[in-house]
Amino acid sequence: MLELVLGPSRGILSRAGGRRHETGSGTPVRAEVAAGRVPTCRARPAGTTGAVDADGRRRQTGSMAGGADGSADGRAGRPAGALGGHVAYHGYDLRGGTPGVHRGLPSPYLTFIVTFGEPLTMRAPDGTLVRRDVAIGGLHTTPESIVHDGRQSGLHVVLDPLAARALLGRPAAELAGVTVDGDAVLGALARELHERVEEADGWAGRFAAIDDVLHRALDGARGTAARPVAPEVREAWRRVVRSGGTVPVRALADEVGWSERHLGQRFRAEVGVAPKVAGRMARFDRARRRLAARAAAGAPLGLADIAADGGYADQAHLTREFGALAGCSPTRWIAEEIGNIQDPVMPGETS
């Protein structure tokens, strides 16, 4: 399991060997990984919980994770124009807390992190470090450990996998299971984005910088001959997400008019995981978010209810899934993470 430390060298870090591999703009990342030329890593940022104000602010009160009093400011940004429905923004700025470890959990969305202040620094099992100002990660099915020194600041862009071709110039499958430097995917646009976010005066300026850069990335993709996402794959993905992962694969295949095998092949080639795995991730993500909302509100966790409503056989089934995907039980996750839980609005949702 990787750990992240807030803290600039660039590259992709191996989970096993810890070697750093430099990549250039436009590299077909997934093909490089498959060929063994690029070792892999995964990463997720920490954030905050709390209700959203009218201005998009998420407020957290009391102590931060680890028991020390500190400030935690989170903002939910609203993408403009053509980006709406495909991405969601969440800004986080945690200061003065006790250094600790945060679990980054699987979800059915790609993650795009732009830091300000200190970069993200990843630590592999052998202790090798790699720091990133901008990081882009695909779908992953294992938890990540994020070690922070009490200060975490950045913008989390939650990206619909089906928008990866339009915004990143490649299918989400090329990023499945890995996190890469932003400039390996977006080149100079990623470097410009970090500089503008770093220099921006407040959240409005940071969100405006992301809007501008992503709209330009979108315009650039429109000028290429990128293959569009198949309508059948798009509909199957939407059904998986909207249902919270409760629609059987056979039903998905029947709805789009494909065989289960063909759907699995085309779906995996686009998003990087099979429909059944995507459903598992969506189901877990919905349960995790409901659990986080109840904990943040001080309400009873109601694990049996969450399990029943989320398509799990029973509470024991939910607990096993937490063990597999989060590396701990639901109650332990809440106990460890209540000060670090990031629960941003998802693409297409309103706060």
PDB file of N, CA, C and O in Angstrom, residues 238-281:
ATOM      1  N   ARG A 238     -23.938   4.818 -17.173  1.00  0.00           N
ATOM      2  CA  ARG A 238     -24.923   5.663 -16.486  1.00  0.00           C
ATOM      3  C   ARG A 238     -25.848   4.820 -15.605  1.00  0.00           C
ATOM      4  O   ARG A 238     -26.188   5.217 -14.491  1.00  0.00           O
ATOM      5  N   ARG A 239     -26.244   3.664 -16.104  1.00  0.00           N
ATOM      6  CA  ARG A 239     -27.118   2.800 -15.325  1.00  0.00           C
ATOM      7  C   ARG A 239     -26.399   2.284 -14.081  1.00  0.00           C
ATOM      8  O   ARG A 239     -27.001   2.196 -13.002  1.00  0.00           O
ATOM      9  N   VAL A 240     -25.129   1.939 -14.221  1.00  0.00           N
ATOM     10  CA  VAL A 240     -24.359   1.472 -13.071  1.00  0.00           C
ATOM     11  C   VAL A 240     -24.308   2.542 -11.995  1.00  0.00           C
ATOM     12  O   VAL A 240     -24.574   2.289 -10.817  1.00  0.00           O
ATOM     13  N   VAL A 241     -23.994   3.771 -12.383  1.00  0.00           N
ATOM     14  CA  VAL A 241     -23.842   4.854 -11.414  1.00  0.00           C
ATOM     15  C   VAL A 241     -25.182   5.255 -10.817  1.00  0.00           C
ATOM     16  O   VAL A 241     -25.316   5.414  -9.597  1.00  0.00           O
ATOM     17  N   ARG A 242     -26.192   5.426 -11.662  1.00  0.00           N
ATOM     18  CA  ARG A 242     -27.502   5.870 -11.160  1.00  0.00           C
ATOM     19  C   ARG A 242     -28.111   4.854 -10.215  1.00  0.00           C
ATOM     20  O   ARG A 242     -28.808   5.214  -9.270  1.00  0.00           O
ATOM     21  N   SER A 243     -27.855   3.580 -10.454  1.00  0.00           N
ATOM     22  CA  SER A 243     -28.434   2.530  -9.605  1.00  0.00           C
ATOM     23  C   SER A 243     -27.599   2.260  -8.360  1.00  0.00           C
ATOM     24  O   SER A 243     -27.997   1.448  -7.525  1.00  0.00           O
ATOM     25  N   GLY A 244     -26.460   2.915  -8.249  1.00  0.00           N
ATOM     26  CA  GLY A 244     -25.576   2.609  -7.135  1.00  0.00           C
ATOM     27  C   GLY A 244     -25.006   1.208  -7.218  1.00  0.00           C
ATOM     28  O   GLY A 244     -24.704   0.583  -6.204  1.00  0.00           O
ATOM     29  N   GLY A 245     -24.829   0.721  -8.433  1.00  0.00           N
ATOM     30  CA  GLY A 245     -24.222  -0.583  -8.632  1.00  0.00           C
ATOM     31  C   GLY A 245     -25.124  -1.763  -8.380  1.00  0.00           C
ATOM     32  O   GLY A 245     -24.633  -2.875  -8.189  1.00  0.00           O
ATOM     33  N   THR A 246     -26.431  -1.546  -8.414  1.00  0.00           N
ATOM     34  CA  THR A 246     -27.355  -2.638  -8.082  1.00  0.00           C
ATOM     35  C   THR A 246     -27.944  -3.341  -9.302  1.00  0.00           C
ATOM     36  O   THR A 246     -28.663  -4.325  -9.150  1.00  0.00           O
ATOM     37  N   VAL A 247     -27.655  -2.867 -10.519  1.00  0.00           N
ATOM     38  CA  VAL A 247     -28.194  -3.505 -11.721  1.00  0.00           C
ATOM     39  C   VAL A 247     -27.291  -4.669 -12.133  1.00  0.00           C
ATOM     40  O   VAL A 247     -26.084  -4.478 -12.317  1.00  0.00           O
ATOM     41  N   PRO A 248     -27.823  -5.886 -12.287  1.00  0.00           N
ATOM     42  CA  PRO A 248     -26.998  -7.029 -12.703  1.00  0.00           C
ATOM     43  C   PRO A 248     -26.413  -6.811 -14.095  1.00  0.00           C
ATOM     44  O   PRO A 248     -27.008  -6.137 -14.939  1.00  0.00           O
ATOM     45  N   VAL A 249     -25.246  -7.396 -14.347  1.00  0.00           N
ATOM     46  CA  VAL A 249     -24.585  -7.231 -15.642  1.00  0.00           C
ATOM     47  C   VAL A 249     -25.461  -7.778 -16.760  1.00  0.00           C
ATOM     48  O   VAL A 249     -25.532  -7.203 -17.852  1.00  0.00           O
ATOM     49  N   ARG A 250     -26.154  -8.873 -16.506  1.00  0.00           N
ATOM     50  CA  ARG A 250     -27.025  -9.445 -17.547  1.00  0.00           C
ATOM     51  C   ARG A 250     -28.110  -8.444 -17.936  1.00  0.00           C
ATOM     52  O   ARG A 250     -28.420  -8.298 -19.126  1.00  0.00           O
ATOM     53  N   ALA A 251     -28.666  -7.760 -16.961  1.00  0.00           N
ATOM     54  CA  ALA A 251     -29.700  -6.767 -17.260  1.00  0.00           C
ATOM     55  C   ALA A 251     -29.112  -5.599 -18.045  1.00  0.00           C
ATOM     56  O   ALA A 251     -29.756  -5.071 -18.961  1.00  0.00           O
ATOM     57  N   LEU A 252     -27.890  -5.180 -17.708  1.00  0.00           N
ATOM     58  CA  LEU A 252     -27.242  -4.113 -18.465  1.00  0.00           C
ATOM     59  C   LEU A 252     -27.062  -4.511 -19.920  1.00  0.00           C
ATOM     60  O   LEU A 252     -27.339  -3.725 -20.838  1.00  0.00           O
ATOM     61  N   ALA A 253     -26.592  -5.740 -20.131  1.00  0.00           N
ATOM     62  CA  ALA A 253     -26.369  -6.219 -21.489  1.00  0.00           C
ATOM     63  C   ALA A 253     -27.679  -6.270 -22.273  1.00  0.00           C
ATOM     64  O   ALA A 253     -27.744  -5.864 -23.447  1.00  0.00           O
ATOM     65  N   ASP A 254     -28.735  -6.746 -21.639  1.00  0.00           N
ATOM     66  CA  ASP A 254     -30.036  -6.801 -22.308  1.00  0.00           C
ATOM     67  C   ASP A 254     -30.519  -5.409 -22.678  1.00  0.00           C
ATOM     68  O   ASP A 254     -31.081  -5.194 -23.770  1.00  0.00           O
ATOM     69  N   GLU A 255     -30.311  -4.449 -21.786  1.00  0.00           N
ATOM     70  CA  GLU A 255     -30.796  -3.090 -22.032  1.00  0.00           C
ATOM     71  C   GLU A 255     -30.096  -2.429 -23.205  1.00  0.00           C
ATOM     72  O   GLU A 255     -30.709  -1.657 -23.946  1.00  0.00           O
ATOM     73  N   VAL A 256     -28.802  -2.699 -23.379  1.00  0.00           N
ATOM     74  CA  VAL A 256     -28.075  -2.042 -24.475  1.00  0.00           C
ATOM     75  C   VAL A 256     -28.031  -2.901 -25.732  1.00  0.00           C
ATOM     76  O   VAL A 256     -27.536  -2.460 -26.775  1.00  0.00           O
ATOM     77  N   GLY A 257     -28.524  -4.147 -25.649  1.00  0.00           N
ATOM     78  CA  GLY A 257     -28.602  -4.988 -26.835  1.00  0.00           C
ATOM     79  C   GLY A 257     -27.310  -5.700 -27.200  1.00  0.00           C
ATOM     80  O   GLY A 257     -27.131  -6.107 -28.353  1.00  0.00           O
ATOM     81  N   TRP A 258     -26.425  -5.875 -26.244  1.00  0.00           N
ATOM     82  CA  TRP A 258     -25.175  -6.586 -26.472  1.00  0.00           C
ATOM     83  C   TRP A 258     -25.135  -7.850 -25.619  1.00  0.00           C
ATOM     84  O   TRP A 258     -25.882  -7.981 -24.647  1.00  0.00           O
ATOM     85  N   SER A 259     -24.243  -8.768 -25.974  1.00  0.00           N
ATOM     86  CA  SER A 259     -24.013  -9.922 -25.114  1.00  0.00           C
ATOM     87  C   SER A 259     -23.219  -9.466 -23.893  1.00  0.00           C
ATOM     88  O   SER A 259     -22.544  -8.422 -23.915  1.00  0.00           O
ATOM     89  N   GLU A 260     -23.272 -10.244 -22.809  1.00  0.00           N
ATOM     90  CA  GLU A 260     -22.501  -9.888 -21.620  1.00  0.00           C
ATOM     91  C   GLU A 260     -21.009  -9.827 -21.935  1.00  0.00           C
ATOM     92  O   GLU A 260     -20.298  -8.940 -21.438  1.00  0.00           O
ATOM     93  N   ARG A 261     -20.547 -10.753 -22.765  1.00  0.00           N
ATOM     94  CA  ARG A 261     -19.121 -10.787 -23.081  1.00  0.00           C
ATOM     95  C   ARG A 261     -18.702  -9.543 -23.856  1.00  0.00           C
ATOM     96  O   ARG A 261     -17.678  -8.925 -23.544  1.00  0.00           O
ATOM     97  N   HIS A 262     -19.496  -9.184 -24.866  1.00  0.00           N
ATOM     98  CA  HIS A 262     -19.136  -8.018 -25.675  1.00  0.00           C
ATOM     99  C   HIS A 262     -19.206  -6.742 -24.848  1.00  0.00           C
ATOM    100  O   HIS A 262     -18.330  -5.870 -24.949  1.00  0.00           O
ATOM    101  N   LEU A 263     -20.228  -6.644 -24.007  1.00  0.00           N
ATOM    102  CA  LEU A 263     -20.336  -5.475 -23.140  1.00  0.00           C
ATOM    103  C   LEU A 263     -19.122  -5.391 -22.217  1.00  0.00           C
ATOM    104  O   LEU A 263     -18.545  -4.315 -22.027  1.00  0.00           O
ATOM    105  N   GLY A 264     -18.731  -6.523 -21.644  1.00  0.00           N
ATOM    106  CA  GLY A 264     -17.581  -6.522 -20.749  1.00  0.00           C
ATOM    107  C   GLY A 264     -16.314  -6.066 -21.444  1.00  0.00           C
ATOM    108  O   GLY A 264     -15.537  -5.278 -20.887  1.00  0.00           O
ATOM    109  N   GLN A 265     -16.113  -6.536 -22.674  1.00  0.00           N
ATOM    110  CA  GLN A 265     -14.907  -6.158 -23.414  1.00  0.00           C
ATOM    111  C   GLN A 265     -14.892  -4.670 -23.740  1.00  0.00           C
ATOM    112  O   GLN A 265     -13.885  -3.976 -23.517  1.00  0.00           O
ATOM    113  N   ARG A 266     -16.002  -4.161 -24.248  1.00  0.00           N
ATOM    114  CA  ARG A 266     -16.059  -2.751 -24.643  1.00  0.00           C
ATOM    115  C   ARG A 266     -16.046  -1.829 -23.422  1.00  0.00           C
ATOM    116  O   ARG A 266     -15.436  -0.758 -23.437  1.00  0.00           O
ATOM    117  N   PHE A 267     -16.722  -2.231 -22.377  1.00  0.00           N
ATOM    118  CA  PHE A 267     -16.788  -1.448 -21.141  1.00  0.00           C
ATOM    119  C   PHE A 267     -15.394  -1.343 -20.512  1.00  0.00           C
ATOM    120  O   PHE A 267     -14.942  -0.244 -20.145  1.00  0.00           O
ATOM    121  N   ARG A 268     -14.715  -2.471 -20.425  1.00  0.00           N
ATOM    122  CA  ARG A 268     -13.378  -2.484 -19.819  1.00  0.00           C
ATOM    123  C   ARG A 268     -12.390  -1.672 -20.658  1.00  0.00           C
ATOM    124  O   ARG A 268     -11.528  -0.972 -20.115  1.00  0.00           O
ATOM    125  N   ALA A 269     -12.525  -1.744 -21.979  1.00  0.00           N
ATOM    126  CA  ALA A 269     -11.624  -0.985 -22.848  1.00  0.00           C
ATOM    127  C   ALA A 269     -11.811   0.517 -22.696  1.00  0.00           C
ATOM    128  O   ALA A 269     -10.887   1.290 -22.955  1.00  0.00           O
ATOM    129  N   GLU A 270     -12.987   0.933 -22.254  1.00  0.00           N
ATOM    130  CA  GLU A 270     -13.267   2.364 -22.102  1.00  0.00           C
ATOM    131  C   GLU A 270     -12.918   2.882 -20.711  1.00  0.00           C
ATOM    132  O   GLU A 270     -12.266   3.923 -20.581  1.00  0.00           O
ATOM    133  N   VAL A 271     -13.384   2.195 -19.659  1.00  0.00           N
ATOM    134  CA  VAL A 271     -13.208   2.741 -18.309  1.00  0.00           C
ATOM    135  C   VAL A 271     -12.118   2.038 -17.509  1.00  0.00           C
ATOM    136  O   VAL A 271     -11.686   2.549 -16.477  1.00  0.00           O
ATOM    137  N   GLY A 272     -11.686   0.860 -17.962  1.00  0.00           N
ATOM    138  CA  GLY A 272     -10.579   0.188 -17.295  1.00  0.00           C
ATOM    139  C   GLY A 272     -10.960  -0.917 -16.336  1.00  0.00           C
ATOM    140  O   GLY A 272     -10.081  -1.616 -15.822  1.00  0.00           O
ATOM    141  N   VAL A 273     -12.240  -1.085 -16.053  1.00  0.00           N
ATOM    142  CA  VAL A 273     -12.704  -2.171 -15.199  1.00  0.00           C
ATOM    143  C   VAL A 273     -13.938  -2.797 -15.837  1.00  0.00           C
ATOM    144  O   VAL A 273     -14.603  -2.180 -16.670  1.00  0.00           O
ATOM    145  N   ALA A 274     -14.256  -4.016 -15.443  1.00  0.00           N
ATOM    146  CA  ALA A 274     -15.430  -4.703 -15.960  1.00  0.00           C
ATOM    147  C   ALA A 274     -16.701  -4.128 -15.346  1.00  0.00           C
ATOM    148  O   ALA A 274     -16.658  -3.499 -14.281  1.00  0.00           O
ATOM    149  N   PRO A 275     -17.858  -4.312 -15.986  1.00  0.00           N
ATOM    150  CA  PRO A 275     -19.118  -3.795 -15.424  1.00  0.00           C
ATOM    151  C   PRO A 275     -19.374  -4.260 -13.995  1.00  0.00           C
ATOM    152  O   PRO A 275     -19.856  -3.484 -13.166  1.00  0.00           O
ATOM    153  N   LYS A 276     -19.052  -5.513 -13.685  1.00  0.00           N
ATOM    154  CA  LYS A 276     -19.292  -6.023 -12.331  1.00  0.00           C
ATOM    155  C   LYS A 276     -18.425  -5.290 -11.315  1.00  0.00           C
ATOM    156  O   LYS A 276     -18.883  -4.950 -10.216  1.00  0.00           O
ATOM    157  N   VAL A 277     -17.182  -5.011 -11.676  1.00  0.00           N
ATOM    158  CA  VAL A 277     -16.282  -4.280 -10.775  1.00  0.00           C
ATOM    159  C   VAL A 277     -16.748  -2.840 -10.622  1.00  0.00           C
ATOM    160  O   VAL A 277     -16.734  -2.277  -9.516  1.00  0.00           O
ATOM    161  N   ALA A 278     -17.183  -2.233 -11.722  1.00  0.00           N
ATOM    162  CA  ALA A 278     -17.703  -0.863 -11.651  1.00  0.00           C
ATOM    163  C   ALA A 278     -18.914  -0.801 -10.734  1.00  0.00           C
ATOM    164  O   ALA A 278     -19.065   0.137  -9.942  1.00  0.00           O
ATOM    165  N   GLY A 279     -19.782  -1.807 -10.824  1.00  0.00           N
ATOM    166  CA  GLY A 279     -20.943  -1.852  -9.944  1.00  0.00           C
ATOM    167  C   GLY A 279     -20.537  -1.990  -8.490  1.00  0.00           C
ATOM    168  O   GLY A 279     -21.123  -1.357  -7.598  1.00  0.00           O
ATOM    169  N   ARG A 280     -19.539  -2.792  -8.237  1.00  0.00           N
ATOM    170  CA  ARG A 280     -19.050  -2.950  -6.865  1.00  0.00           C
ATOM    171  C   ARG A 280     -18.515  -1.625  -6.322  1.00  0.00           C
ATOM    172  O   ARG A 280     -18.774  -1.254  -5.177  1.00  0.00           O
ATOM    173  N   MET A 281     -17.789  -0.892  -7.153  1.00  0.00           N
ATOM    174  CA  MET A 281     -17.234   0.393  -6.733  1.00  0.00           C
ATOM    175  C   MET A 281     -18.331   1.421  -6.500  1.00  0.00           C
ATOM    176  O   MET A 281     -18.288   2.194  -5.539  1.00  0.00           O
TER     177      MET A 281
END
